[in-house]
PDB file of C-alpha atoms in Angstrom:
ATOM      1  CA  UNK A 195       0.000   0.000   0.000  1.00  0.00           C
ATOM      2  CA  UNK A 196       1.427   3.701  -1.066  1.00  0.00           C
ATOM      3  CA  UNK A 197       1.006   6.182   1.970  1.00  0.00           C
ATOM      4  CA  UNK A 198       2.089   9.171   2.545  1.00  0.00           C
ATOM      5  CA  UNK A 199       1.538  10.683   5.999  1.00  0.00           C
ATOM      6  CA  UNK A 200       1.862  14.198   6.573  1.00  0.00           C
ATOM      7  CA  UNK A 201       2.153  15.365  10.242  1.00  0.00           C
ATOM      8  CA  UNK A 202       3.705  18.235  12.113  1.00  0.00           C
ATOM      9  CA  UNK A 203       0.957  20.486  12.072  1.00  0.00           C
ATOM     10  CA  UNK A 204      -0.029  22.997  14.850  1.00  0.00           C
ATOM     11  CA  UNK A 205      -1.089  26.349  15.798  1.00  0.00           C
ATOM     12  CA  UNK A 206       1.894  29.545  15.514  1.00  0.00           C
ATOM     13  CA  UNK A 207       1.886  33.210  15.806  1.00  0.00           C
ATOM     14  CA  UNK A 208       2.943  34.997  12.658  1.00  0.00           C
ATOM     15  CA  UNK A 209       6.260  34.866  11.830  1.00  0.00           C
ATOM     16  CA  UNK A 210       7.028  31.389  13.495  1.00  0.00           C
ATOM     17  CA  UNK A 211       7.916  28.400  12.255  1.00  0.00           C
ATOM     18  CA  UNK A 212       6.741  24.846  11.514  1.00  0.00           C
ATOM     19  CA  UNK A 213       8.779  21.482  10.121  1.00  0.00           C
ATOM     20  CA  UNK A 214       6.492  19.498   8.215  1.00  0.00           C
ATOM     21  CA  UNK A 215       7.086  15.741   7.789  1.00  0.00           C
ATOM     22  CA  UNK A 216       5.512  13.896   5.165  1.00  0.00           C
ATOM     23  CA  UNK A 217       6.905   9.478   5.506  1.00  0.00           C
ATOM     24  CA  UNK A 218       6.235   7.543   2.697  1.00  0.00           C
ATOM     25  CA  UNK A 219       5.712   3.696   2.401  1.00  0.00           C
ATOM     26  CA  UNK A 220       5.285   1.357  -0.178  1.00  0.00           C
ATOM     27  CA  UNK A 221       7.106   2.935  -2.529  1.00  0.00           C
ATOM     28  CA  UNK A 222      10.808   4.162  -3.113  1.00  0.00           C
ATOM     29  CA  UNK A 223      11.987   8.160  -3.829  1.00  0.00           C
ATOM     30  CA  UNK A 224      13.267   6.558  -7.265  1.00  0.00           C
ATOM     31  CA  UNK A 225      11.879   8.853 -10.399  1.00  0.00           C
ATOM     32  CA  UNK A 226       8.958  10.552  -8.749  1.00  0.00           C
ATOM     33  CA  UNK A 227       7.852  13.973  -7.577  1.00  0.00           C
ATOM     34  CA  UNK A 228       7.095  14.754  -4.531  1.00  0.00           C
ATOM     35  CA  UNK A 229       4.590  17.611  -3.614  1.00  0.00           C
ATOM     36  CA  UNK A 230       3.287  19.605  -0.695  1.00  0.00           C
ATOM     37  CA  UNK A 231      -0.355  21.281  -1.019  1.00  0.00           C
ATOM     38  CA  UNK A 232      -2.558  23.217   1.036  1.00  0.00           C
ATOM     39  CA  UNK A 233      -6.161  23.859   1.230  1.00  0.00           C
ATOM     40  CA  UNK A 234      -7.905  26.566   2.947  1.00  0.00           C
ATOM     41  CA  UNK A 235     -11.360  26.959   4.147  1.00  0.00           C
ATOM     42  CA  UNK A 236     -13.720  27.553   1.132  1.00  0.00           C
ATOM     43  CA  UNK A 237     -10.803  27.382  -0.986  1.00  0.00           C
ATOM     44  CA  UNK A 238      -9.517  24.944  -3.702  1.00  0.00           C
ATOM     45  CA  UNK A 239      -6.215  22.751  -3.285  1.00  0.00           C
ATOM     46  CA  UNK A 240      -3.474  25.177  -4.244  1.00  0.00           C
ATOM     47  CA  UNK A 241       0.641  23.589  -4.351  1.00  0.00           C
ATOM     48  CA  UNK A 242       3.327  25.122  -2.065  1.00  0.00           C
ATOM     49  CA  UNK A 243       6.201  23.324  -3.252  1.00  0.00           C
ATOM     50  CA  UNK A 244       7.752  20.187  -5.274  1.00  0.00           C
ATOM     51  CA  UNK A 245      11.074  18.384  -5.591  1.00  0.00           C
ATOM     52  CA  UNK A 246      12.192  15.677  -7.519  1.00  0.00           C
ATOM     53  CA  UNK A 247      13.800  12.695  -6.653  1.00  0.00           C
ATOM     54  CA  UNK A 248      15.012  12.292  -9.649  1.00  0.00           C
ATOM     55  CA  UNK A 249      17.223  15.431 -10.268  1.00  0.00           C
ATOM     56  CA  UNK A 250      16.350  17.313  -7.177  1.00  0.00           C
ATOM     57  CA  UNK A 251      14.622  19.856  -9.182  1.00  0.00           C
ATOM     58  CA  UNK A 252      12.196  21.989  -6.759  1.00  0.00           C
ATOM     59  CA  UNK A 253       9.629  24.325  -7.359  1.00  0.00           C
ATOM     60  CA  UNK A 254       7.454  26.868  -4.896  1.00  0.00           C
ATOM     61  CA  UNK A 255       4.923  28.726  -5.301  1.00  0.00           C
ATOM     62  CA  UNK A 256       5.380  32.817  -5.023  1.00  0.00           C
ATOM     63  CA  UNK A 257       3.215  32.929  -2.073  1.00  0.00           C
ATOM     64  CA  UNK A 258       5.958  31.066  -0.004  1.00  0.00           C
ATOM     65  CA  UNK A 259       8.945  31.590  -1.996  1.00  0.00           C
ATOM     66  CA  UNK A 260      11.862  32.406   0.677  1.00  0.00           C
ATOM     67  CA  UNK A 261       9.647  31.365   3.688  1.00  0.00           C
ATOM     68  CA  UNK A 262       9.628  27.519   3.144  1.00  0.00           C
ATOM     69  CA  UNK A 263      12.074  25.040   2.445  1.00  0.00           C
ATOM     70  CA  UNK A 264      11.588  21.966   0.649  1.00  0.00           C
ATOM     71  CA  UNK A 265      13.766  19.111   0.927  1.00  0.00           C
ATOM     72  CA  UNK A 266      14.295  15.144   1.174  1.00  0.00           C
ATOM     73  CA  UNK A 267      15.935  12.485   3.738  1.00  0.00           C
ATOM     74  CA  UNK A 268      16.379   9.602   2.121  1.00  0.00           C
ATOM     75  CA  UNK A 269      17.345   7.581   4.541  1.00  0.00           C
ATOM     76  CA  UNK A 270      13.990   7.855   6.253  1.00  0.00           C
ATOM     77  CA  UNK A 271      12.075   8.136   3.159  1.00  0.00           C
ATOM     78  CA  UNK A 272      10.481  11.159   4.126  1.00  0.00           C
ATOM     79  CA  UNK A 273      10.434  14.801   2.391  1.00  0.00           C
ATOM     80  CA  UNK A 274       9.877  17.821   5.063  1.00  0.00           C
ATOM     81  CA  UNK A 275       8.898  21.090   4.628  1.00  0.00           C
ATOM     82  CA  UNK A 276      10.380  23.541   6.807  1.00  0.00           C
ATOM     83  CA  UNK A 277       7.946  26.904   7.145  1.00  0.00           C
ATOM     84  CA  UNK A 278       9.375  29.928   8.720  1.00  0.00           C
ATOM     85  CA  UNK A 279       7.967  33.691   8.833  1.00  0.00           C
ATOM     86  CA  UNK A 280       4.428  31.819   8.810  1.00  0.00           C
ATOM     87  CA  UNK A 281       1.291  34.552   7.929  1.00  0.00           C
ATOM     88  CA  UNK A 282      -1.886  33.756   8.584  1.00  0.00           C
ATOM     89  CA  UNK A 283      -2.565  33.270   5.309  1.00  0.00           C
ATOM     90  CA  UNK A 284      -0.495  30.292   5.353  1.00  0.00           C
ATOM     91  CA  UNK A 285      -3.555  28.739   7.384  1.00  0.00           C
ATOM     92  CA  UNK A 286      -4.494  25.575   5.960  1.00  0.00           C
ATOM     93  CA  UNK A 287      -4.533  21.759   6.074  1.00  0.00           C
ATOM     94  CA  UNK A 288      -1.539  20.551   4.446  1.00  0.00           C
ATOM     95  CA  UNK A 289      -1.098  17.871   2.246  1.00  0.00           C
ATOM     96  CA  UNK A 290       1.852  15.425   0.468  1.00  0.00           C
ATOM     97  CA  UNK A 291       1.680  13.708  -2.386  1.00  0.00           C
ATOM     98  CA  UNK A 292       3.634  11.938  -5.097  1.00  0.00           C
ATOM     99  CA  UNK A 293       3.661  12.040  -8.742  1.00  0.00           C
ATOM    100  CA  UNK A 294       5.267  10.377 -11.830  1.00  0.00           C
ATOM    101  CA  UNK A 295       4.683  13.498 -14.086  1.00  0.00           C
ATOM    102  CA  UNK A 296       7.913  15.229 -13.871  1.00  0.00           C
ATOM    103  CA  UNK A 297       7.556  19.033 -13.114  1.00  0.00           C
ATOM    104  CA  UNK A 298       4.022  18.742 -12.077  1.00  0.00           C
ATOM    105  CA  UNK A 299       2.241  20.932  -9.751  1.00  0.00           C
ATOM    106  CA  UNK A 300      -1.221  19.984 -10.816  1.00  0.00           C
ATOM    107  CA  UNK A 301      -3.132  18.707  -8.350  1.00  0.00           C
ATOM    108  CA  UNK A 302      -4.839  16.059 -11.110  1.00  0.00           C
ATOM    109  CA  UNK A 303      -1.678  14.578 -11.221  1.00  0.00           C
ATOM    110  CA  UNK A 304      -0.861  13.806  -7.583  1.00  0.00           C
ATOM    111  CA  UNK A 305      -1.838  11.176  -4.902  1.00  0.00           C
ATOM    112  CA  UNK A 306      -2.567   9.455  -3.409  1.00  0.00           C
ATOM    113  CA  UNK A 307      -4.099  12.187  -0.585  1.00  0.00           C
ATOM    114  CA  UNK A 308      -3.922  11.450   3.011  1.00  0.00           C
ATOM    115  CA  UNK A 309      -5.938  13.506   6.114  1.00  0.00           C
ATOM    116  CA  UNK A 310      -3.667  16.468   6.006  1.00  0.00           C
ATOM    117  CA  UNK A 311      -2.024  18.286   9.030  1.00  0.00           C
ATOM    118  CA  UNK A 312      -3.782  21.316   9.930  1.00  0.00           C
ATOM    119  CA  UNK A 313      -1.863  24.610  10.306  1.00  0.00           C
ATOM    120  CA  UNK A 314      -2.858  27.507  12.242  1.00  0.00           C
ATOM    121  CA  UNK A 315      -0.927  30.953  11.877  1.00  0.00           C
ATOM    122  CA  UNK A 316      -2.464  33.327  13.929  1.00  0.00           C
ATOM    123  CA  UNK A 317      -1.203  37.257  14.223  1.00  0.00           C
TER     124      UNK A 317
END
């Protein structure tokens, strides 16, 4: 079974800072993408980042560009995202997911999705 369990969620004051942890099982890093999303109430799915495990290529979106840092440990199969200078805005459940489709930050082309970890960024 693929899972991917993202955790590390909580509540912050603006401008601290959250490590997300998203383990994976049932399948290896080899050729895939790996993605954090985020969802807000009454909002759609939007991505916050991507990296690849194949050539390490990483993409974030301009609302958290410089604030959050992608990145993968191998060696426990799990991809984190570190999130400093947190807004409120940031407020969301957040979400990991994989994907074969190199490049990809469509949310068609990820999965499979888990419960989320809620975070709360209050100012």
């Amino acid at each position: 079974e693929v899972q991917l369990q993202a955790s590390g969620g909580g509540s912050v004051q603006a401008g601290g800072s959250l490590r997300l942890s998203c383990a994976a099982s049932g399948f290896t890093f080899d050729d895939v993408g790996l993605g954090w999303f985020r969802q807000a109430p009454g909002k759609e799915r939007e991505p916050v980042s991507y990296i690849s495990s194949y050539d390490g290529r990483i993409l974030y979106a301009e609302s958290i560009k410089g604030r959050f840092t992608i990145y993968i440990d191998n060696a426990k199969n799990t991809v984190y995202l570190q999130m400093n200078s947190l807004k409120p805005e940031d407020t969301a459940i957040y979400y990991c997911a994989k994907t074969t489709q190199y490049g990809s930050t469509r949310d068609l082309d990820f999965g499979p999705w888990g419960q989320g970890t809620q975070v709360t960024v209050s100012s």
